[in-house]
Amino acid sequence: MPFSSSVLVNVKTLSVYIVSCLFQDKPQPPPEGRLPDATKGSDHLRQVFGKQMGLSDQDIVALSGGHTLGRCHKERSGFEGAWTTNPLVFDNSYFKELLSGDKEGLLQ
Protein backbone atom coordinates (compact mmCIF):
# COMPACT_ATOMS: atom_id res chain seq x y z
CA MET A 1 0.00 0.00 0.00
CA PRO A 2 1.65 3.29 -1.06
CA PHE A 3 1.89 6.24 1.30
CA SER A 4 -0.50 9.08 0.74
CA SER A 5 0.99 12.45 -0.15
CA SER A 6 -0.19 13.98 3.15
CA VAL A 7 1.79 11.38 5.13
CA LEU A 8 4.91 12.14 3.10
CA VAL A 9 4.46 15.88 3.63
CA ASN A 10 4.15 15.34 7.38
CA VAL A 11 7.23 13.10 7.47
CA LYS A 12 9.26 15.64 5.48
CA THR A 13 8.12 18.50 7.72
CA LEU A 14 8.94 16.58 10.88
CA SER A 15 12.37 15.52 9.61
CA VAL A 16 13.29 19.10 8.66
CA TYR A 17 12.21 20.26 12.13
CA ILE A 18 14.23 17.56 13.89
CA VAL A 19 17.37 18.24 11.86
CA SER A 20 17.10 22.02 12.24
CA CYS A 21 16.81 21.68 16.04
CA LEU A 22 20.05 19.73 16.14
CA PHE A 23 22.02 22.59 14.59
CA GLN A 24 20.65 25.62 16.42
CA ASP A 25 23.34 27.82 17.93
CA LYS A 26 23.36 27.86 21.69
CA PRO A 27 24.91 30.59 23.87
CA GLN A 28 27.19 28.00 25.49
CA PRO A 29 28.11 24.48 24.45
CA PRO A 30 26.63 21.80 26.71
CA PRO A 31 28.93 20.75 29.56
CA GLU A 32 28.32 17.12 28.66
CA GLY A 33 29.36 17.74 25.05
CA ARG A 34 31.18 14.92 23.31
CA LEU A 35 33.56 17.03 21.24
CA PRO A 36 37.27 16.65 21.93
CA ASP A 37 39.25 19.25 23.84
CA ALA A 38 40.66 21.66 21.24
CA THR A 39 43.91 22.05 23.18
CA LYS A 40 44.85 18.37 23.06
CA GLY A 41 46.55 16.46 20.27
CA SER A 42 45.85 13.63 17.87
CA ASP A 43 45.88 10.93 20.57
CA HIS A 44 42.96 12.72 22.21
CA LEU A 45 41.10 12.81 18.87
CA ARG A 46 41.59 9.06 18.55
CA GLN A 47 40.32 8.53 22.09
CA VAL A 48 37.17 10.61 21.60
CA PHE A 49 36.28 9.86 17.99
CA GLY A 50 37.82 6.40 17.70
CA LYS A 51 37.24 4.63 20.98
CA GLN A 52 34.20 6.53 22.27
CA MET A 53 32.37 7.08 18.98
CA GLY A 54 33.68 4.18 16.90
CA LEU A 55 35.19 6.17 14.02
CA SER A 56 38.17 4.84 12.08
CA ASP A 57 41.37 6.80 11.45
CA GLN A 58 40.11 7.42 7.91
CA ASP A 59 36.85 8.84 9.33
CA ILE A 60 38.81 11.10 11.69
CA VAL A 61 40.97 12.38 8.82
CA ALA A 62 37.88 13.17 6.74
CA LEU A 63 36.19 14.87 9.70
CA SER A 64 39.31 16.92 10.48
CA GLY A 65 39.67 17.86 6.81
CA GLY A 66 36.36 19.65 7.03
CA HIS A 67 38.17 22.32 9.05
CA THR A 68 39.55 23.71 5.78
CA LEU A 69 36.18 25.51 5.60
CA GLY A 70 34.83 27.89 8.21
CA ARG A 71 36.22 29.19 11.46
CA CYS A 72 36.42 28.49 15.18
CA HIS A 73 34.58 30.38 17.90
CA LYS A 74 36.32 31.43 21.12
CA GLU A 75 33.32 30.66 23.33
CA ARG A 76 33.23 27.07 22.07
CA SER A 77 36.87 26.05 21.73
CA GLY A 78 38.99 28.81 23.22
CA PHE A 79 40.30 29.67 19.75
CA GLU A 80 39.12 32.47 17.48
CA GLY A 81 39.28 32.89 13.73
CA ALA A 82 39.57 30.91 10.53
CA TRP A 83 41.33 27.54 10.49
CA THR A 84 43.05 28.42 7.21
CA THR A 85 44.10 31.55 5.33
CA ASN A 86 41.19 31.16 2.90
CA PRO A 87 38.23 29.58 4.75
CA LEU A 88 35.92 29.82 1.73
CA VAL A 89 37.96 27.41 -0.44
CA PHE A 90 37.87 23.63 0.04
CA ASP A 91 41.45 22.45 -0.44
CA ASN A 92 44.21 20.74 1.56
CA SER A 93 45.52 23.91 3.24
CA TYR A 94 44.39 22.75 6.72
CA PHE A 95 46.43 19.56 6.27
CA LYS A 96 49.46 21.58 5.12
CA GLU A 97 49.17 23.88 8.14
CA LEU A 98 48.97 20.87 10.47
CA LEU A 99 52.15 19.43 8.95
CA SER A 100 54.04 22.73 9.08
CA GLY A 101 53.46 23.16 12.83
CA ASP A 102 53.53 26.94 12.35
CA LYS A 103 50.00 27.67 13.55
CA GLU A 104 49.87 27.51 17.34
CA GLY A 105 47.26 25.22 18.81
CA LEU A 106 46.66 22.94 15.82
CA LEU A 107 46.98 19.38 17.15
CA GLN A 108 50.12 20.01 19.14
Coordinates of C-alpha atoms in Angstrom, one line a residue:
M1 CA 0.0 0.0 0.0
P2 CA 1.7 3.3 -1.1
F3 CA 1.9 6.2 1.3
S4 CA -0.5 9.1 0.7
S5 CA 1.0 12.4 -0.1
S6 CA -0.2 14.0 3.1
V7 CA 1.8 11.4 5.1
L8 CA 4.9 12.1 3.1
V9 CA 4.5 15.9 3.6
N10 CA 4.2 15.3 7.4
V11 CA 7.2 13.1 7.5
K12 CA 9.3 15.6 5.5
T13 CA 8.1 18.5 7.7
L14 CA 8.9 16.6 10.9
S15 CA 12.4 15.5 9.6
V16 CA 13.3 19.1 8.7
Y17 CA 12.2 20.3 12.1
I18 CA 14.2 17.6 13.9
V19 CA 17.4 18.2 11.9
S20 CA 17.1 22.0 12.2
C21 CA 16.8 21.7 16.0
L22 CA 20.1 19.7 16.1
F23 CA 22.0 22.6 14.6
Q24 CA 20.6 25.6 16.4
D25 CA 23.3 27.8 17.9
K26 CA 23.4 27.9 21.7
P27 CA 24.9 30.6 23.9
Q28 CA 27.2 28.0 25.5
P29 CA 28.1 24.5 24.5
P30 CA 26.6 21.8 26.7
P31 CA 28.9 20.8 29.6
E32 CA 28.3 17.1 28.7
G33 CA 29.4 17.7 25.1
R34 CA 31.2 14.9 23.3
L35 CA 33.6 17.0 21.2
P36 CA 37.3 16.7 21.9
D37 CA 39.3 19.3 23.8
A38 CA 40.7 21.7 21.2
T39 CA 43.9 22.1 23.2
K40 CA 44.9 18.4 23.1
G41 CA 46.5 16.5 20.3
S42 CA 45.9 13.6 17.9
D43 CA 45.9 10.9 20.6
H44 CA 43.0 12.7 22.2
L45 CA 41.1 12.8 18.9
R46 CA 41.6 9.1 18.5
Q47 CA 40.3 8.5 22.1
V48 CA 37.2 10.6 21.6
F49 CA 36.3 9.9 18.0
G50 CA 37.8 6.4 17.7
K51 CA 37.2 4.6 21.0
Q52 CA 34.2 6.5 22.3
M53 CA 32.4 7.1 19.0
G54 CA 33.7 4.2 16.9
L55 CA 35.2 6.2 14.0
S56 CA 38.2 4.8 12.1
D57 CA 41.4 6.8 11.5
Q58 CA 40.1 7.4 7.9
D59 CA 36.9 8.8 9.3
I60 CA 38.8 11.1 11.7
V61 CA 41.0 12.4 8.8
A62 CA 37.9 13.2 6.7
L63 CA 36.2 14.9 9.7
S64 CA 39.3 16.9 10.5
G65 CA 39.7 17.9 6.8
G66 CA 36.4 19.6 7.0
H67 CA 38.2 22.3 9.0
T68 CA 39.5 23.7 5.8
L69 CA 36.2 25.5 5.6
G70 CA 34.8 27.9 8.2
R71 CA 36.2 29.2 11.5
C72 CA 36.4 28.5 15.2
H73 CA 34.6 30.4 17.9
K74 CA 36.3 31.4 21.1
E75 CA 33.3 30.7 23.3
R76 CA 33.2 27.1 22.1
S77 CA 36.9 26.1 21.7
G78 CA 39.0 28.8 23.2
F79 CA 40.3 29.7 19.7
E80 CA 39.1 32.5 17.5
G81 CA 39.3 32.9 13.7
A82 CA 39.6 30.9 10.5
W83 CA 41.3 27.5 10.5
T84 CA 43.1 28.4 7.2
T85 CA 44.1 31.5 5.3
N86 CA 41.2 31.2 2.9
P87 CA 38.2 29.6 4.8
L88 CA 35.9 29.8 1.7
V89 CA 38.0 27.4 -0.4
F90 CA 37.9 23.6 0.0
D91 CA 41.5 22.4 -0.4
N92 CA 44.2 20.7 1.6
S93 CA 45.5 23.9 3.2
Y94 CA 44.4 22.7 6.7
F95 CA 46.4 19.6 6.3
K96 CA 49.5 21.6 5.1
E97 CA 49.2 23.9 8.1
L98 CA 49.0 20.9 10.5
L99 CA 52.2 19.4 9.0
S100 CA 54.0 22.7 9.1
G101 CA 53.5 23.2 12.8
D102 CA 53.5 26.9 12.3
K103 CA 50.0 27.7 13.5
E104 CA 49.9 27.5 17.3
G105 CA 47.3 25.2 18.8
L106 CA 46.7 22.9 15.8
L107 CA 47.0 19.4 17.1
Q108 CA 50.1 20.0 19.1

